[in-house]
Backbone as a ProteinNet text record, in pm:
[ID]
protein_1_A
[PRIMARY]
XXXXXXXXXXXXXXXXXXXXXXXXXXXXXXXXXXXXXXXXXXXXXXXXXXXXXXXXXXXXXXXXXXXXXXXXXXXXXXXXXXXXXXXXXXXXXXXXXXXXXXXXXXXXXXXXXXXXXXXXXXXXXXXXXXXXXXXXXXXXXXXXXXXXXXXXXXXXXXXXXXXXXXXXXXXXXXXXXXXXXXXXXXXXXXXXXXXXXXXXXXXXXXXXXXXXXXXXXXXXXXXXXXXXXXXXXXXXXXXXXXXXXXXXXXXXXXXXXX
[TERTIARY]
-397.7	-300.4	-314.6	-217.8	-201.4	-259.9	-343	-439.1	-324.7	-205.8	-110.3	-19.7	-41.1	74.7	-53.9	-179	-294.3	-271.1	-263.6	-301.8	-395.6	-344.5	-451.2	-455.7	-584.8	-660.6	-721.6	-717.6	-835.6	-879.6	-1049.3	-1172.7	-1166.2	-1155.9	-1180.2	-1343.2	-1449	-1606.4	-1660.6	-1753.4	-1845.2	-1958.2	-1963.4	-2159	-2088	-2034.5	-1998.5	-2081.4	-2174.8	-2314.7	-2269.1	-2198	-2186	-2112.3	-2012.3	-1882.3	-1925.7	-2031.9	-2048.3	-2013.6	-2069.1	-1994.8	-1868.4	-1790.9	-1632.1	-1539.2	-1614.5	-1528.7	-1585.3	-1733	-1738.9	-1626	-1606.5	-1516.1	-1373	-1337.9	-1220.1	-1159.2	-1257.9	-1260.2	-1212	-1322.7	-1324.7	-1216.6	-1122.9	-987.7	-871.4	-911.9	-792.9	-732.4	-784.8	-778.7	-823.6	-757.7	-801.2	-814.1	-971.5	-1030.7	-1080.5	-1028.4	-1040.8	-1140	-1232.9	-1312.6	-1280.8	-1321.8	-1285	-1400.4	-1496.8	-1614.7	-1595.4	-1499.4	-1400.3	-1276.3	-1248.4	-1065.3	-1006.1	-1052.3	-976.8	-927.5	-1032.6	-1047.3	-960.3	-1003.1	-917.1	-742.1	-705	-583.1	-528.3	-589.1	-558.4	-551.6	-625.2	-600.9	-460.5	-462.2	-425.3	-205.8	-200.7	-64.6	-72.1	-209.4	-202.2	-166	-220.1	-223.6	-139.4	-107.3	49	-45.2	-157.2	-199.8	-131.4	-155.7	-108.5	-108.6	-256.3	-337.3	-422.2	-480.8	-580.7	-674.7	-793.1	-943.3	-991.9	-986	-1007.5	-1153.6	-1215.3	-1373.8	-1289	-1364.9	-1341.2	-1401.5	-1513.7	-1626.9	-1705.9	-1625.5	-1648.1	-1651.6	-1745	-1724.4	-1638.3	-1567.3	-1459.5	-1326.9	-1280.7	-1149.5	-1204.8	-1223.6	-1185.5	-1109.8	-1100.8	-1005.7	-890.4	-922.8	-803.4	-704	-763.1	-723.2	-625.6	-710.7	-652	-480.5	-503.7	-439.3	-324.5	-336.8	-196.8	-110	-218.7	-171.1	-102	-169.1	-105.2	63.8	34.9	198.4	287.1	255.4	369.4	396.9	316.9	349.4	458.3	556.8	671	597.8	522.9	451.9	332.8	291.9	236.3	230.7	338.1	373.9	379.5	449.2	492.1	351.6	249	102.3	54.2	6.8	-60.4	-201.4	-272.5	-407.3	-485.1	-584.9	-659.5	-780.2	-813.3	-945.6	-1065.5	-1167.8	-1306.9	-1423.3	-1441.7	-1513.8	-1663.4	-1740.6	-1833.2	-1812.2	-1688.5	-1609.2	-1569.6	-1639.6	-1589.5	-1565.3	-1532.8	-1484.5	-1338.1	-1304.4	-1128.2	-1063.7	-1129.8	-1009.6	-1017.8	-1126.7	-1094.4	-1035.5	-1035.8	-945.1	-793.9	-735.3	-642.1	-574.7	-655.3	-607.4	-577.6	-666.2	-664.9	-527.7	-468.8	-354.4	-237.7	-246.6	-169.9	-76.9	-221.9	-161.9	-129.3	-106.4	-43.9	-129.1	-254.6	-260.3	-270.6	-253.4	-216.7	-336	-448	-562.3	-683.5	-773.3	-914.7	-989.5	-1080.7	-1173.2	-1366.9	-1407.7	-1528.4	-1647.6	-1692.7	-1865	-1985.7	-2072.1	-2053.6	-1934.9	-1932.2	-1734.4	-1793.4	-1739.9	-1762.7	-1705.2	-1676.6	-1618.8	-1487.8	-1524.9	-1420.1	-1305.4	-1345.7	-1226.8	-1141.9	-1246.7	-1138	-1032.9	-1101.7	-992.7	-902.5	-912.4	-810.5	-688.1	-775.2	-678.5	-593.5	-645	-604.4	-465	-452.2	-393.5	-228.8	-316.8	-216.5	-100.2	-167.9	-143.6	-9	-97.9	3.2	133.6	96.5	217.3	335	293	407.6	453.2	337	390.6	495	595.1	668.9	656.2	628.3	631.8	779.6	869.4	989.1	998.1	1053.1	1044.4	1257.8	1311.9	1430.6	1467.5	1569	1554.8	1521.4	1567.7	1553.7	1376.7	1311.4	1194.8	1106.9	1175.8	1084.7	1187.7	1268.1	1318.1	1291.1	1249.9	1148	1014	920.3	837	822	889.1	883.7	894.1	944.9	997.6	854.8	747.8	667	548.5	488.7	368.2	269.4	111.5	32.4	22	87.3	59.1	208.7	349.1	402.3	381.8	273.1	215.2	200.3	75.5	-25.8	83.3	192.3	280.1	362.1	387.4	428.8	374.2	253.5	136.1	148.5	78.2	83.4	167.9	288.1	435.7	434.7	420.5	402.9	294.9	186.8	32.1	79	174.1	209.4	263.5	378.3	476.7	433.9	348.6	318.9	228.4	160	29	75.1	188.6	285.7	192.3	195.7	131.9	38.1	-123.8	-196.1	-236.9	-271.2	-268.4	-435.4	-472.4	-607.9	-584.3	-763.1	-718.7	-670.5	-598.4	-593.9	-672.5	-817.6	-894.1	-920.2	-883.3	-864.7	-783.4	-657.5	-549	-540.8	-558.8	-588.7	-707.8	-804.4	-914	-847.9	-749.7	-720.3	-619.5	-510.4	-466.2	-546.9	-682.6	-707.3	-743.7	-760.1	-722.5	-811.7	-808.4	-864.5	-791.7	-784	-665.2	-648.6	-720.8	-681.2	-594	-619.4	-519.8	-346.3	-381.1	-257	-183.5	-255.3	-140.3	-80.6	-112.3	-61.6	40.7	21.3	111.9	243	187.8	335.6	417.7	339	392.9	505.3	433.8	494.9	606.1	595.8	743.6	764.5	763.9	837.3	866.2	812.2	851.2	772.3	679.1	619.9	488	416.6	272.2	306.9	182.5	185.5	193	138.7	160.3	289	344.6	523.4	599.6	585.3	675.8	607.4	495.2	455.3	534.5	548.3	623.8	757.1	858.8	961.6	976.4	889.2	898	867.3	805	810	943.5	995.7	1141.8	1243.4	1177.3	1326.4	1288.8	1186.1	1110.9	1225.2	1186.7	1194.6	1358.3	1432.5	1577.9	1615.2	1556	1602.3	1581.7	1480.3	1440.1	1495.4	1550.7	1657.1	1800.2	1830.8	1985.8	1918	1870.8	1889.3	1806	1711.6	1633.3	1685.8	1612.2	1617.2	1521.1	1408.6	1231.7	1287.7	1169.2	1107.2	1091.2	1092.3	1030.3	917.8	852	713.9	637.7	696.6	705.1	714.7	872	862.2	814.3	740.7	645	524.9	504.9	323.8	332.8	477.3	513.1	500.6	554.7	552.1	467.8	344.8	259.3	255.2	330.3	285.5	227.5	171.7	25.6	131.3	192.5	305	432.4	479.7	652.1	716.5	644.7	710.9	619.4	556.5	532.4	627.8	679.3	751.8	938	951.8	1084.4	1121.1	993.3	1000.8	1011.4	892.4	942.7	1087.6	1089.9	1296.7	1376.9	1364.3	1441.9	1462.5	1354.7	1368.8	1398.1	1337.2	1414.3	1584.7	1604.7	1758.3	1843.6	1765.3	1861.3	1924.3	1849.6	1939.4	1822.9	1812.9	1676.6	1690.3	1599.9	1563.1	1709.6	1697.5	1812.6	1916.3	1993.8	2114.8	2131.3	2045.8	2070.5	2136.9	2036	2034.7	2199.3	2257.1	2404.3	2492.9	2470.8	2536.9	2590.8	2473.5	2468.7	2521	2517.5	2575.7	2704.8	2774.7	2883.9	2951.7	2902.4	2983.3	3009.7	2891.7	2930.1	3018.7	3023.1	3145.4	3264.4	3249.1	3382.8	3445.3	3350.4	3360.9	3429.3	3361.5	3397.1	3518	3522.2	3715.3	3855.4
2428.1	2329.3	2203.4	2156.2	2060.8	1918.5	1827.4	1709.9	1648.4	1622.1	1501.6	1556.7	1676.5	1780.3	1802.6	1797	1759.4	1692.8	1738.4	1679.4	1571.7	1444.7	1357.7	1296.9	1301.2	1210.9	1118.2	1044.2	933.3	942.5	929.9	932.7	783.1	739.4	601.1	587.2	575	599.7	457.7	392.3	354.2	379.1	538.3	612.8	744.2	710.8	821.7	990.8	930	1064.5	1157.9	1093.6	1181.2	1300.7	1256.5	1363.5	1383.4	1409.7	1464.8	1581.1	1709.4	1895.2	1832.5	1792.3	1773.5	1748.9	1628.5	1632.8	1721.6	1743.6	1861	1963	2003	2136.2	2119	1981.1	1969.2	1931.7	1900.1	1874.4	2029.2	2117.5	2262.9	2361.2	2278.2	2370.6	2287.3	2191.8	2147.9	2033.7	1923.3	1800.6	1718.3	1594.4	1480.4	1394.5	1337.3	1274.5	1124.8	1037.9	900.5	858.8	751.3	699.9	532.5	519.4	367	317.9	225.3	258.2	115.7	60.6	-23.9	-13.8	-7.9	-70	-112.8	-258.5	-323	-252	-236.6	-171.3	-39.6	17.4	168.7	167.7	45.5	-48.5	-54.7	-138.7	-185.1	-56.8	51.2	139.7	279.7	273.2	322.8	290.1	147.5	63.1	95.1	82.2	114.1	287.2	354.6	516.3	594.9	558.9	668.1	804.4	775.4	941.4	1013.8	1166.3	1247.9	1266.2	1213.6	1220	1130.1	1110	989.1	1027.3	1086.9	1067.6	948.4	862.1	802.9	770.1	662.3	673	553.1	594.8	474.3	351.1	350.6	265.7	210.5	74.1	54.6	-108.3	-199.3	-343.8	-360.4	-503.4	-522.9	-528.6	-361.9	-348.1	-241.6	-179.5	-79.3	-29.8	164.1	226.4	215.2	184.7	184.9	42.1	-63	-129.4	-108.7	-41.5	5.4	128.8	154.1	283.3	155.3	85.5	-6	-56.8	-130.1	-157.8	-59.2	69.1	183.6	235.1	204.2	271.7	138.3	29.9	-84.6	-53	-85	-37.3	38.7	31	78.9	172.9	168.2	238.3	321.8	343.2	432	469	437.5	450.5	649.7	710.8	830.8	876.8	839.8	940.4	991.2	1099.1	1178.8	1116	1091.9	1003.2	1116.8	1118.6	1189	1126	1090.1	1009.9	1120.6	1084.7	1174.7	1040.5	1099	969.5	1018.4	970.8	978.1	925.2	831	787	841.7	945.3	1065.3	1051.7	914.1	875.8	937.7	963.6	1002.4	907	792.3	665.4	636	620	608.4	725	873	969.4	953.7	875.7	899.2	744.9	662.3	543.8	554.5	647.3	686.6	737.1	857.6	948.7	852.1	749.6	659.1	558.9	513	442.5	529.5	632.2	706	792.8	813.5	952.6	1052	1169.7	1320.5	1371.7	1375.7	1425.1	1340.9	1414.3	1348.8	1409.7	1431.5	1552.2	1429.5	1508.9	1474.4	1484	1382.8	1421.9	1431.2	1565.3	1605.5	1722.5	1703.7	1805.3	1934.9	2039.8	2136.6	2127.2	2125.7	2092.2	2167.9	2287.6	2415.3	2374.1	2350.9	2300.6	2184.2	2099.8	2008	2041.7	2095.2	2170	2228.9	2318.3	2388.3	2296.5	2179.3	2068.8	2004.8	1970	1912.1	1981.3	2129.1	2180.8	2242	2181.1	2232.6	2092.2	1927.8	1823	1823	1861	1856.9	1959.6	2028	2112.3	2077.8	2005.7	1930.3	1811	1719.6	1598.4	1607.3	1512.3	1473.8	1391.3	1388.1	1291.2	1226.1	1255.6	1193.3	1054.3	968.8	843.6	766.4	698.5	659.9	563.8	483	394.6	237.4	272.4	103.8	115.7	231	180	105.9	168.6	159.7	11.1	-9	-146.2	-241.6	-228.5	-299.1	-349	-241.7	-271.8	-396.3	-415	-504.3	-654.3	-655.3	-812.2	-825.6	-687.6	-698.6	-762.1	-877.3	-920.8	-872.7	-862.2	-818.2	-913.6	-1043.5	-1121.7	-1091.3	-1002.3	-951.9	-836	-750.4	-649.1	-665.4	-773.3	-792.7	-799.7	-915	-949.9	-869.9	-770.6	-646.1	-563.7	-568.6	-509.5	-555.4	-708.8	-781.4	-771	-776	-779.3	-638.1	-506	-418.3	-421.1	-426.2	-402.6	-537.3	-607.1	-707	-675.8	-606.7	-530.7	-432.4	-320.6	-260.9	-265.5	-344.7	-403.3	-549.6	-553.1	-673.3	-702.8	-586.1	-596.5	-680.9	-624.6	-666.1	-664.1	-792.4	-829	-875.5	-812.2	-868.5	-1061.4	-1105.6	-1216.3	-1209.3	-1379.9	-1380.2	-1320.7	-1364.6	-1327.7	-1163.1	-1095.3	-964.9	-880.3	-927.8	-862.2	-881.1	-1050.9	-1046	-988.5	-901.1	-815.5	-698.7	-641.9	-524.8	-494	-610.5	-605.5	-623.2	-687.3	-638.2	-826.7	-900.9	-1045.5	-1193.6	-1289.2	-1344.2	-1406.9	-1509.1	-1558	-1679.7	-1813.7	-1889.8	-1834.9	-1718.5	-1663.8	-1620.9	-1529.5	-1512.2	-1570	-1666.1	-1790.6	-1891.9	-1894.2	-1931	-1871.4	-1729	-1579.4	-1590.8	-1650.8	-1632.6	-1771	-1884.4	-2051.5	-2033.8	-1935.4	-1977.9	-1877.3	-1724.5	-1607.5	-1628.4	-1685.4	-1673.2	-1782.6	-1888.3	-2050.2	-2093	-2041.6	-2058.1	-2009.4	-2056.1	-2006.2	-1834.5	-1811.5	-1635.9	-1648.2	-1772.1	-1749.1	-1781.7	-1923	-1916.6	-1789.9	-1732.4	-1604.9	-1488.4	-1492.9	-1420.9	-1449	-1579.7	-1619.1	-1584.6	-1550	-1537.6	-1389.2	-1300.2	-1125.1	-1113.3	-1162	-1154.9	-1162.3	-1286.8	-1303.6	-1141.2	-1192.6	-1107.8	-966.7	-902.8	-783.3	-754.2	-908.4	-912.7	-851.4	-984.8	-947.7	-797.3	-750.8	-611.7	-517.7	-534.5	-462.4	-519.4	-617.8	-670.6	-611.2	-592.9	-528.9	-367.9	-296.2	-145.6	-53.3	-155.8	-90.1	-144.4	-71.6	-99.4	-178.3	-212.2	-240.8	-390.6	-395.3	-499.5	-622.2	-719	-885.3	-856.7	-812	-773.5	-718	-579.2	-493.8	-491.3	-603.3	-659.3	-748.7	-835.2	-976.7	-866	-775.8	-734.6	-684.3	-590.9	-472.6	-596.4	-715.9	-787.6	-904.5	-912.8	-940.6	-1099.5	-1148	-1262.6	-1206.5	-1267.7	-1249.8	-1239.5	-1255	-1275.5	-1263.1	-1253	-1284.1	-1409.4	-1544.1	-1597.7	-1716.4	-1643.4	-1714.2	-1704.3	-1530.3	-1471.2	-1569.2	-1539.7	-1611.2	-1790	-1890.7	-2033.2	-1963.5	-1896.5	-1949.3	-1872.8	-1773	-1727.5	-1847.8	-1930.5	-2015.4	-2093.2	-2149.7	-2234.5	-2221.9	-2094.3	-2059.8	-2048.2	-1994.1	-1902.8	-1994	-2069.8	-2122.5	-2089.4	-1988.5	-1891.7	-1796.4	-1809.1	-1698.6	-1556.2	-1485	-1331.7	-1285.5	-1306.9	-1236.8	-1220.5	-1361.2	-1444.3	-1364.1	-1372.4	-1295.4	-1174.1	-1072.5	-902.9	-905.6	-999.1	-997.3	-993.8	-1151.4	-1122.2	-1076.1	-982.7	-904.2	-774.2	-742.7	-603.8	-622.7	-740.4	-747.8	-758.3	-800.6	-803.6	-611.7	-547.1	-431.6	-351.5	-394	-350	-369.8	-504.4	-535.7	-493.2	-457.1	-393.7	-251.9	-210.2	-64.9	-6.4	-138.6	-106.9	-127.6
-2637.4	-2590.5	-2675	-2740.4	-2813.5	-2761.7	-2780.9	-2703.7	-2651.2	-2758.5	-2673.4	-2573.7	-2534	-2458.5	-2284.8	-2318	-2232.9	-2089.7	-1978	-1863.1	-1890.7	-1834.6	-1790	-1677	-1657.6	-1559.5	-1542.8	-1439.6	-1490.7	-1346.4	-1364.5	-1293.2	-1259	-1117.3	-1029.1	-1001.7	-1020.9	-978.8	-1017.1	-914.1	-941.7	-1004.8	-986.3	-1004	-1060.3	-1213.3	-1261.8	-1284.1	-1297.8	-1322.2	-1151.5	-1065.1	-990.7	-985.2	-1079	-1104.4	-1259	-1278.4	-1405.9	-1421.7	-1371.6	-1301.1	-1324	-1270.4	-1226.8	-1370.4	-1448.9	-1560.3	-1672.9	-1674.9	-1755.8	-1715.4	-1648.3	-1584.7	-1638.5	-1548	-1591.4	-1767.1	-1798.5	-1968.1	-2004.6	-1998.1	-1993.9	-1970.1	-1881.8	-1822.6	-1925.2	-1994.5	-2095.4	-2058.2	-1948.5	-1880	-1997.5	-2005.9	-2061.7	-1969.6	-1993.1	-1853.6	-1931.8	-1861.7	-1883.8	-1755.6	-1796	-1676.7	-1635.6	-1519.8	-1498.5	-1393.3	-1379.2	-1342.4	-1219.2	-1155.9	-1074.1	-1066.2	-911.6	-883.2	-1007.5	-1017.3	-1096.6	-1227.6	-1307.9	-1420.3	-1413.5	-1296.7	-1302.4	-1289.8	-1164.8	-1202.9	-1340	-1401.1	-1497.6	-1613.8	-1611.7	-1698.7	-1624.4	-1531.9	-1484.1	-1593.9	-1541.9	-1594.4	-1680.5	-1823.4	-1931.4	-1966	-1933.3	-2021.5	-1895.3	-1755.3	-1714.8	-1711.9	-1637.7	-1651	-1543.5	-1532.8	-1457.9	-1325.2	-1307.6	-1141.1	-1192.9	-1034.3	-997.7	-928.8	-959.5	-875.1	-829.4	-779.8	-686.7	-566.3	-567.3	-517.5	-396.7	-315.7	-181	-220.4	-169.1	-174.4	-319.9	-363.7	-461.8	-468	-555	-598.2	-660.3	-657	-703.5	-657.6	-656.8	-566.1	-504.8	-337.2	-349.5	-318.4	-285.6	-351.8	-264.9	-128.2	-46.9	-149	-162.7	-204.2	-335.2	-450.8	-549.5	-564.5	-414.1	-361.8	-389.6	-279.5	-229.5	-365.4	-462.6	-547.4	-659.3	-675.8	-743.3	-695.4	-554.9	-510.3	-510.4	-508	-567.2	-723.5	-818.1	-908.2	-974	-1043.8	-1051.1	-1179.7	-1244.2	-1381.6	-1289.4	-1182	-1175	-1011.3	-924.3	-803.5	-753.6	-916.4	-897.4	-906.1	-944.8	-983.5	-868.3	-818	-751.7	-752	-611.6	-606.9	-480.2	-551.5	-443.7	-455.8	-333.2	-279.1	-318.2	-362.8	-387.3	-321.8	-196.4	-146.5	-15.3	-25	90.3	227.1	206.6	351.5	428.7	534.1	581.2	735.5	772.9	889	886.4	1036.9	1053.9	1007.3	1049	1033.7	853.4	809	675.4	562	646.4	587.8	638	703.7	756	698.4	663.3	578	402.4	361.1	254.6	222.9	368.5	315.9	367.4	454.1	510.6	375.6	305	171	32	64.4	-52.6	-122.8	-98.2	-100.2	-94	-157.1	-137	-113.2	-90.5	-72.8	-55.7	10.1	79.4	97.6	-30.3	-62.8	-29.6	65.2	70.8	-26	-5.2	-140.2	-78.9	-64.1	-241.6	-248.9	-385.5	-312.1	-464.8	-450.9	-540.4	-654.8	-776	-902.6	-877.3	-868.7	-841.6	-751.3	-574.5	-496.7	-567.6	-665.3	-667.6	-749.3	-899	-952.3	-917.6	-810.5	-720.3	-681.1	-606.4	-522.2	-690.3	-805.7	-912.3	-950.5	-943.6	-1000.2	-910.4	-808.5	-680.2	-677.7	-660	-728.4	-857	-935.2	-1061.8	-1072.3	-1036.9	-986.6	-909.4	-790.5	-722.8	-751.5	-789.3	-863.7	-966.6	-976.7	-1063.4	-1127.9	-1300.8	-1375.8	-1412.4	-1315.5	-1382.3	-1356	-1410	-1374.7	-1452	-1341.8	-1416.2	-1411.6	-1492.1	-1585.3	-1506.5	-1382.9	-1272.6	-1288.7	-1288.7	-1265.6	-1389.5	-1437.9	-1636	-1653.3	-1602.2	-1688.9	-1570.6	-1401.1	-1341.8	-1386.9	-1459	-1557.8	-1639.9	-1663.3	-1776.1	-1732.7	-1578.4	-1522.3	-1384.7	-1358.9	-1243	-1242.1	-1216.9	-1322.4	-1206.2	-1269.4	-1122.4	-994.8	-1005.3	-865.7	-784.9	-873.4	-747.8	-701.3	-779.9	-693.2	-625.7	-589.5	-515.8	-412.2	-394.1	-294.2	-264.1	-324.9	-262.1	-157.5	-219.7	-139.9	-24.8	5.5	113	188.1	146.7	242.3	314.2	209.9	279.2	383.7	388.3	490	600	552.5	714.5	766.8	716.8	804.8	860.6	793.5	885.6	959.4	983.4	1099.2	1179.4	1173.5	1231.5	1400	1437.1	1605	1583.7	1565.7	1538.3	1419.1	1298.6	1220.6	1170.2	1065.6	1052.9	1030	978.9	958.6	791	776	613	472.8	539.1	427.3	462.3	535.2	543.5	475.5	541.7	455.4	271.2	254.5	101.6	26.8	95.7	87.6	72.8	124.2	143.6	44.1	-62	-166.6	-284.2	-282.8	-428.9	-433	-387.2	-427.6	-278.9	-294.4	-190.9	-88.6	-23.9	92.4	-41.6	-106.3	-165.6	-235.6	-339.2	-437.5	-398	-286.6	-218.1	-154.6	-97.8	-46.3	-136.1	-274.4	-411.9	-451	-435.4	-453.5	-366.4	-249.9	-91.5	-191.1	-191.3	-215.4	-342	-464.3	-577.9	-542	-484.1	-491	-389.4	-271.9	-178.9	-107.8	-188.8	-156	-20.3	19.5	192.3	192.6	315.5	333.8	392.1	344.6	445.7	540.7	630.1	819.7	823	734	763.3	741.6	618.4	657	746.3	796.2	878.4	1017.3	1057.9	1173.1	1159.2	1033.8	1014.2	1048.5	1009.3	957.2	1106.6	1185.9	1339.8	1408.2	1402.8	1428.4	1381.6	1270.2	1242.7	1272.1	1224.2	1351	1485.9	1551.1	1709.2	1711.3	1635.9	1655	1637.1	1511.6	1488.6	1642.3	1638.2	1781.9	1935.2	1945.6	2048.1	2033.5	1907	1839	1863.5	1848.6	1855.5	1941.6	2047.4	2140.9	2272.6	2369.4	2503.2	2561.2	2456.8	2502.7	2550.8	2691.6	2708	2668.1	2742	2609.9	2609	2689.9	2626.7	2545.3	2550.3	2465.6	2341.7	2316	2170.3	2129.8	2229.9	2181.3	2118	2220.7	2166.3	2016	2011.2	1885.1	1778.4	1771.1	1655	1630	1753.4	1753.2	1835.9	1879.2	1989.3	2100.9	2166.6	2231.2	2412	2402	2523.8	2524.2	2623.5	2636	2614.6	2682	2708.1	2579.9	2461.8	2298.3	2258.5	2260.4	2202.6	2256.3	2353.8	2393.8	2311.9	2351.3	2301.1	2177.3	2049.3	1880.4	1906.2	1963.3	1924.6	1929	2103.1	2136.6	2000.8	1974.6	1868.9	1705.1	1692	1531.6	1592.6	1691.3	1664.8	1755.7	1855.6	1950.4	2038.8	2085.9	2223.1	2291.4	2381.7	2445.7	2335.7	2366.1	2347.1	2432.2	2533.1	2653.2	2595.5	2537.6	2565.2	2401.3	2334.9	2174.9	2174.5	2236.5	2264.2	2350.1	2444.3	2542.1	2413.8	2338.3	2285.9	2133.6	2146.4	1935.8	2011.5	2154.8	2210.7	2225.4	2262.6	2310.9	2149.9	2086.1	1909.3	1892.5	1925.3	1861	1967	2051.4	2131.1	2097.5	2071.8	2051.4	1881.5	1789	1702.6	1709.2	1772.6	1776.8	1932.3	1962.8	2068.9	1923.3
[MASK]
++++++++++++++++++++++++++++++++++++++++++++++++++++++++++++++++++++++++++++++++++++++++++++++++++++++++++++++++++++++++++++++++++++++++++++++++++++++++++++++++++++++++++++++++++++++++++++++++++++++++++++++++++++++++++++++++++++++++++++++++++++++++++++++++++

């Protein structure tokens, strides 16, 4: 097989000597295996060389991999890659976070050279390297601090209920709370708790327009601690109770659709 026609991979590891078996092997089956010995680094090579698949280590200084995960699937240059976790993190919850942020597999260590190959090949097979032209000419305008805020925006929204703290969530993109609240100020003109208070709102409304739930229900789902938190910031961003909103955004689509 011709080297530039070559599957590649790149190895995510802190303690490479561990997957030594693994890339001998996979070297062996006609893999071109790149190493990255941190998140960051593996990030950063990752944007650079567009490999095929992603081995992937959890537990790592620097970034780790959950972290690296988040940032890989913003990425418009390497969002499509196939990532499979190779990790000693063999909690449910951290296998189920792993496949939560994108990826396709969650192979325990010490893991057999062989299964993984198996899982590698099973991987590449379904993956698609196609990529078209919005994404590749996104490329060129994405710098890594709107990753990062991609990232962020995504992991708020979806943990809207309950919400770690700041320096959590900017832990969990790859970055610190000073950095990222630089990140919210300069792209999105506001602190993270201001548009955090906003993505609540507007949460809420959505869910006043197309559910039946509770004020409670939707205070807890978008994370005020109550009903009647939740009712005052509405009153006051929107100017009309929770109630008086949901009467009348129903009575518009009625009257829409007579």
């Amino acid at each position: 097989m011709p080297a530039q026609e070559s599957p590649h991979i790149l190895v995510i590891e802190d303690s490479p000597q561990e997957l030594r078996a693994l890339q001998s092997l996979l070297r062996g089956e006609g893999y071109r295996v790149t190493l990255a010995t941190d998140g960051r680094q593996g990030f950063q090579r990752a944007i650079a060389l567009q490999p095929d698949l992603i081995l992937l280590d959890v537990r790592m200084p620097v970034l780790d991999g959950f972290a690296t995960c988040r940032l890989l699937k913003e990425a418009p240059r390497t969002q499509h890659i196939p990532v499979i976790f190779l990790s000693s993190a063999g909690a449910i919850e951290e296998r189920l976070e792993g496949l939560t942020h994108g990826g396709v597999d969650y192979v325990l260590k010490p893991c057999h050279p062989d299964e993984v190959l198996a899982r590698v090949r099973i991987h590449m097979r379904l993956g698609s390297r196609t990529r078209g032209p919005a994404a590749i000419e996104a490329d060129a305008f994405l710098s890594h601090d709107e990753i990062t805020l991609r990232a962020a925006v995504r992991l708020i929204r979806e943990q809207l209920g309950a919400l770690p703290s700041l320096e959590d969530i900017a832990r969990k993109v790859g970055t610190h709370d000073k950095r990222l609240s630089a990140i919210f100020r300069q792209h999105m003109g506001t602190t993270v708790f201001a548009w955090i208070r906003e993505e609540r709102l507007r949460k809420g409304r959505e869910l006043l327009m197309e559910t039946s739930l509770g004020l409670q229900d939707i205070a807890e789902s978008v994370g005020f601690r109550s009903a009647c938190n939740f009712i005052t910031a509405f009153r006051e961003r929107m100017g009309v109770t929770p109630s008086q909103f949901r009467k009348a955004s129903r009575g518009d689509a009625l009257a829409t659709n007579e």
